[in-house]
Amino acid sequence: MEFISDYGLFLAKVATFVVAAIILAAIILSASKHSDSDDDEGELKVRKLNDKYRHLKESIQAKLMSDDEYKAWNKQKKKEAKGKKKAAKTKSEGDVETKSRIYVIDFDGDIKASDTDTLRRSVTAVLSVADPDKDEVVVRLESGGGLVHAYGLASAQLDRIRNKGLSLTACVDKVAASGGYMMACVADKIIASPFAVVGSIGVVAQLPNFHRLLQKNNVDFEVLTAGEHKRTLTMFGENTVKGRQKFLDDLEDTHGLFKEYVSERRPALDIHTVANGDIWFGKRALEVNLIDEIKTSDEYLIEACDRAEVVSVSFQHKRTLAEKVGIATSTALEGSVWKVLSAFRNQKIQ
């Protein structure tokens, strides 16, 4: 009985806390709607990958050294850093040579190419500062494709880079198929890992049809259109041979546009050989000129650090106060539930 009483009191406290948290979150959410629209743009993140790889190397070196070796190495390192700083100060501002930069943008695609908005902002940011004469843009691309119009827009964002005269490299570690390859082919150079999946230059559409099921149950379904081709295939009505043929014609036209797009950007490619919807793994893709080099993105960027300043550019959504409160509430509630379950389990064991 004592446990039941404590349990009831605990639930009352939890309920009070949750209700108070919901009210507070609602107030904050209402206030956040009146905040500046710039908050929706996200926060620009710029990270120097040279520093990242150097820190990894130095961390391993430090672990492998004895105490005396580490002291001597650390002393020499500080001395070199001080010398570089002093040398930089002695140079006049006009004599300082700016190092070429490589801007790294990530794109992780789903069927709707939802990352396109982030890609658009990243490209805009890079184009505002990049020098076409010496800088390069690297896109780390992962996508199995999706909606034609969505990936058409994503590819157009990469076309902006080419149109500005900047060198563009696409790195594919896992997959760039269909719409993903539509994006990759924009690049001056495509680099893929040995077993990355590329290609799938084709178009597919599929939908179920429930007409016979509805007919069996005496359910009528009518489709009313103004315009002969407003609706060619339907999920519930009876599909006609004419409507099906028009749909196939549209698919063929889309496929033709896809092939033209790839051919314009990779003229050395035998489009008739590869545009059959098939996919190729890295090495086989190299043999048919779908890619230009076998290498992982890590290999390429680590090597690039020796010749340029490599920076990662991305936009991250800034959580509103309401979202932060919601996450905190969820975490607290989850912890409370675990406490109740643990107490109940201990009570049973005793």
XYZ file of C-alpha atoms in Angstrom:
350
model
C 0.000 0.000 0.000
C 2.880 2.343 0.764
C 4.279 1.797 -2.735
C 0.897 2.539 -4.340
C 0.600 5.743 -2.309
C 4.118 6.870 -3.287
C 3.448 5.911 -6.874
C 0.245 7.976 -6.968
C 2.004 10.998 -5.456
C 4.831 10.664 -7.965
C 2.400 10.515 -10.896
C 0.657 13.644 -9.616
C 3.998 15.483 -9.534
C 4.865 14.297 -13.040
C 1.453 15.354 -14.377
C 1.823 18.803 -12.815
C 5.296 19.190 -14.287
C 4.194 18.103 -17.776
C 1.176 20.456 -17.803
C 3.347 23.372 -16.646
C 5.959 22.542 -19.293
C 3.340 22.387 -22.053
C 1.907 25.765 -21.045
C 5.394 27.299 -20.948
C 6.273 25.797 -24.341
C 3.038 27.143 -25.843
C 3.799 30.652 -24.569
C 7.358 30.547 -25.919
C 6.213 29.121 -29.261
C 3.667 31.901 -29.625
C 6.342 34.487 -28.898
C 8.811 32.885 -31.295
C 6.377 33.323 -34.209
C 6.916 37.061 -33.946
C 10.705 36.780 -34.086
C 12.718 37.829 -37.110
C 12.315 35.640 -40.191
C 16.130 35.508 -40.490
C 16.147 32.853 -37.752
C 14.642 30.406 -40.248
C 17.703 30.760 -42.465
C 19.810 28.714 -40.063
C 23.319 29.304 -38.857
C 26.361 29.253 -41.149
C 29.026 26.803 -39.986
C 32.570 27.046 -41.345
C 35.097 24.475 -40.190
C 38.761 24.258 -41.237
C 39.423 20.644 -42.158
C 43.191 21.246 -42.212
C 43.011 21.755 -38.444
C 40.846 18.645 -38.025
C 43.267 16.333 -39.813
C 46.306 17.941 -38.187
C 44.813 17.462 -34.714
C 44.162 13.789 -35.495
C 47.755 13.309 -36.583
C 49.189 15.144 -33.595
C 46.947 13.255 -31.169
C 48.268 9.920 -32.411
C 51.866 11.158 -32.383
C 51.495 12.359 -28.797
C 50.112 8.991 -27.670
C 53.050 7.120 -29.191
C 55.768 9.304 -27.636
C 57.476 8.952 -24.320
C 57.239 11.852 -21.851
C 60.670 13.207 -22.822
C 59.946 12.874 -26.545
C 56.600 14.608 -26.114
C 58.166 17.531 -24.218
C 60.821 18.024 -26.892
C 58.249 17.702 -29.704
C 55.833 20.119 -28.034
C 58.646 22.639 -27.450
C 59.686 22.463 -31.110
C 56.067 22.815 -32.201
C 55.598 25.989 -30.151
C 58.860 27.373 -31.517
C 57.747 26.796 -35.118
C 54.342 28.389 -34.448
C 56.026 31.435 -32.901
C 58.350 31.722 -35.906
C 55.442 31.613 -38.358
C 53.588 34.269 -36.398
C 56.640 36.514 -36.318
C 57.261 36.061 -40.058
C 53.653 36.966 -40.816
C 53.967 40.207 -38.833
C 57.094 41.313 -40.697
C 55.308 41.132 -44.032
C 53.308 44.103 -45.152
C 49.633 43.588 -45.791
C 50.092 43.818 -49.554
C 52.839 41.175 -49.583
C 50.786 38.495 -47.847
C 49.877 35.771 -50.322
C 46.467 34.277 -49.825
C 46.371 30.503 -50.074
C 43.943 28.871 -52.442
C 40.847 27.427 -50.790
C 38.753 24.325 -51.271
C 35.159 24.693 -50.079
C 33.478 21.448 -49.043
C 29.680 21.139 -49.189
C 27.732 18.040 -48.132
C 24.517 16.833 -49.748
C 22.586 13.919 -48.238
C 19.642 13.260 -50.531
C 16.297 11.598 -49.913
C 13.496 10.958 -52.409
C 12.382 14.627 -52.257
C 15.940 16.046 -52.258
C 15.044 17.801 -49.007
C 18.633 18.986 -48.515
C 18.365 21.253 -51.579
C 17.496 24.353 -49.552
C 20.593 23.916 -47.401
C 22.629 23.292 -50.564
C 21.280 26.495 -52.112
C 22.352 28.571 -49.116
C 25.771 26.949 -48.938
C 26.392 27.558 -52.645
C 25.307 31.189 -52.310
C 27.679 31.693 -49.373
C 30.618 30.117 -51.207
C 30.044 32.021 -54.441
C 30.106 35.295 -52.525
C 33.771 34.782 -51.523
C 35.341 32.155 -53.812
C 37.956 33.114 -56.398
C 37.398 31.320 -59.734
C 41.096 31.649 -60.612
C 42.385 29.496 -57.752
C 39.591 28.096 -55.577
C 37.700 24.820 -55.860
C 34.377 23.455 -54.582
C 34.006 19.844 -53.475
C 30.540 18.331 -53.032
C 30.380 15.169 -50.929
C 27.308 13.618 -52.489
C 25.142 10.756 -51.249
C 21.815 10.062 -52.957
C 19.903 7.229 -54.568
C 17.718 9.690 -56.488
C 14.071 10.632 -56.250
C 11.618 13.123 -57.744
C 12.688 14.523 -61.112
C 11.821 18.158 -60.441
C 13.440 18.067 -56.977
C 16.755 16.733 -58.247
C 16.578 18.996 -61.262
C 16.616 21.958 -58.884
C 19.440 20.450 -56.797
C 21.503 19.937 -59.969
C 20.810 23.532 -61.006
C 22.390 24.699 -57.731
C 25.618 22.924 -58.709
C 25.365 24.415 -62.210
C 25.632 27.819 -60.522
C 29.133 26.865 -59.379
C 30.214 25.830 -62.880
C 28.660 28.946 -64.404
C 30.848 31.109 -62.136
C 33.967 29.426 -63.520
C 34.851 27.566 -60.319
C 36.297 24.084 -60.476
C 33.786 21.561 -59.091
C 34.579 18.060 -57.832
C 31.948 15.521 -56.785
C 32.960 12.866 -54.235
C 30.768 9.773 -53.966
C 31.537 7.396 -51.113
C 28.352 5.282 -51.204
C 25.816 6.115 -53.894
C 25.003 8.674 -56.580
C 22.290 7.059 -58.664
C 19.508 8.436 -60.853
C 18.909 11.991 -59.538
C 22.110 11.631 -57.499
C 24.087 11.035 -60.694
C 22.257 13.930 -62.353
C 23.890 16.097 -59.684
C 27.289 14.391 -59.874
C 27.605 14.756 -63.651
C 27.630 18.549 -63.276
C 31.112 18.360 -61.729
C 34.353 18.772 -63.695
C 35.575 15.606 -61.986
C 33.729 12.719 -60.288
C 35.595 10.715 -57.662
C 34.066 7.548 -56.209
C 35.072 4.868 -53.721
C 35.730 1.341 -55.077
C 32.233 0.030 -54.349
C 30.199 3.218 -54.657
C 27.012 2.792 -56.703
C 26.638 5.223 -59.630
C 24.537 5.493 -62.757
C 20.876 4.458 -62.943
C 20.259 6.917 -65.778
C 16.606 6.090 -66.211
C 13.094 7.071 -65.150
C 10.570 4.969 -63.262
C 6.965 5.469 -62.139
C 4.641 3.015 -60.433
C 1.223 3.151 -58.795
C -1.371 0.611 -57.646
C -4.827 0.432 -59.181
C -7.862 -0.473 -57.075
C -10.456 -0.312 -59.850
C -11.332 -4.018 -59.867
C -11.572 -4.088 -56.067
C -13.993 -1.142 -56.098
C -15.949 -2.671 -58.972
C -16.282 -5.955 -57.079
C -17.793 -4.065 -54.141
C -20.102 -1.974 -56.375
C -18.208 1.256 -55.699
C -18.096 3.777 -58.538
C -15.191 6.191 -58.946
C -15.343 9.046 -61.419
C -12.527 11.246 -62.692
C -13.657 14.496 -64.292
C -11.072 16.487 -66.228
C -10.900 19.474 -68.550
C -8.125 18.728 -71.000
C -7.409 15.438 -72.744
C -4.228 14.667 -70.861
C -5.000 16.217 -67.475
C -5.134 12.729 -65.960
C -3.593 9.773 -67.814
C -3.406 7.090 -65.122
C -5.444 6.877 -61.930
C -5.339 4.713 -58.799
C -9.096 4.176 -58.518
C -10.572 4.587 -61.990
C -10.251 2.302 -64.997
C -7.016 3.014 -66.872
C -7.220 3.059 -70.674
C -4.701 1.924 -73.280
C -4.541 5.497 -74.597
C -3.908 6.951 -71.128
C -1.242 4.344 -70.403
C 0.551 5.093 -73.686
C 0.530 8.835 -72.976
C 2.066 8.153 -69.568
C 4.792 6.024 -71.196
C 5.456 8.781 -73.741
C 5.944 11.249 -70.886
C 8.415 8.875 -69.202
C 10.369 8.519 -72.452
C 10.478 12.294 -72.862
C 11.760 12.726 -69.307
C 14.387 10.043 -69.956
C 15.435 11.867 -73.106
C 15.891 15.123 -71.183
C 17.909 13.248 -68.540
C 20.226 11.804 -71.208
C 20.680 15.213 -72.843
C 21.563 16.758 -69.475
C 24.212 14.123 -68.747
C 25.626 14.215 -72.297
C 26.076 17.994 -72.219
C 28.092 17.798 -69.003
C 30.062 14.626 -69.777
C 30.520 14.675 -73.582
C 33.091 11.840 -73.484
C 30.463 9.472 -72.093
C 28.793 6.961 -74.430
C 25.276 7.821 -73.314
C 23.644 5.018 -75.332
C 25.673 2.435 -73.411
C 25.032 3.729 -69.894
C 21.555 5.308 -70.116
C 19.657 2.025 -69.761
C 18.798 2.445 -66.064
C 21.582 0.087 -64.945
C 23.991 0.826 -62.084
C 27.762 0.350 -61.841
C 30.113 -0.074 -58.911
C 33.154 2.205 -58.658
C 35.702 0.266 -60.736
C 33.173 -0.695 -63.428
C 31.901 2.894 -63.505
C 35.442 4.071 -64.228
C 35.666 1.673 -67.185
C 32.585 3.216 -68.836
C 33.612 6.818 -67.973
C 30.790 7.454 -65.510
C 33.479 8.608 -63.049
C 37.043 9.889 -63.380
C 38.932 8.430 -60.412
C 38.722 5.755 -57.712
C 39.286 7.360 -54.323
C 37.389 8.053 -51.102
C 36.481 11.609 -50.145
C 38.778 11.356 -47.110
C 41.762 10.509 -49.309
C 41.029 13.388 -51.653
C 40.567 15.976 -48.908
C 43.600 14.889 -46.854
C 45.769 15.232 -49.961
C 44.126 18.594 -50.723
C 45.184 19.917 -47.306
C 48.802 19.923 -48.527
C 48.037 22.354 -51.338
C 45.153 24.482 -50.065
C 43.107 25.660 -47.130
C 40.179 23.217 -46.928
C 36.998 24.465 -45.258
C 33.650 22.792 -44.712
C 30.626 25.044 -45.290
C 27.155 24.169 -44.023
C 23.956 25.670 -42.654
C 22.445 24.305 -39.462
C 18.938 24.987 -38.298
C 18.952 27.038 -35.091
C 16.643 25.524 -32.498
C 14.141 27.955 -31.083
C 13.691 28.274 -27.348
C 10.409 26.385 -27.712
C 12.212 23.449 -29.358
C 14.872 23.437 -26.650
C 12.182 23.408 -23.953
C 10.390 20.593 -25.770
C 13.557 18.490 -25.936
C 14.312 19.135 -22.258
C 10.739 18.213 -21.310
C 10.908 15.024 -23.355
C 14.200 14.045 -21.719
C 12.869 14.734 -18.229
C 9.676 12.790 -18.910
C 11.639 9.851 -20.293
C 13.818 9.831 -17.177
C 10.734 9.921 -14.943
C 9.179 6.965 -16.742
C 12.367 4.966 -16.308
C 12.352 5.761 -12.588
C 8.767 4.510 -12.274
C 9.572 1.313 -14.177
C 12.682 0.731 -12.071
C 10.739 1.253 -8.834
C 8.012 -1.113 -10.009
C 10.590 -3.731 -10.986
C 12.383 -3.460 -7.627
C 9.051 -3.774 -5.825
C 8.319 -7.029 -7.674
C 11.788 -8.433 -6.938
C 11.376 -7.761 -3.213
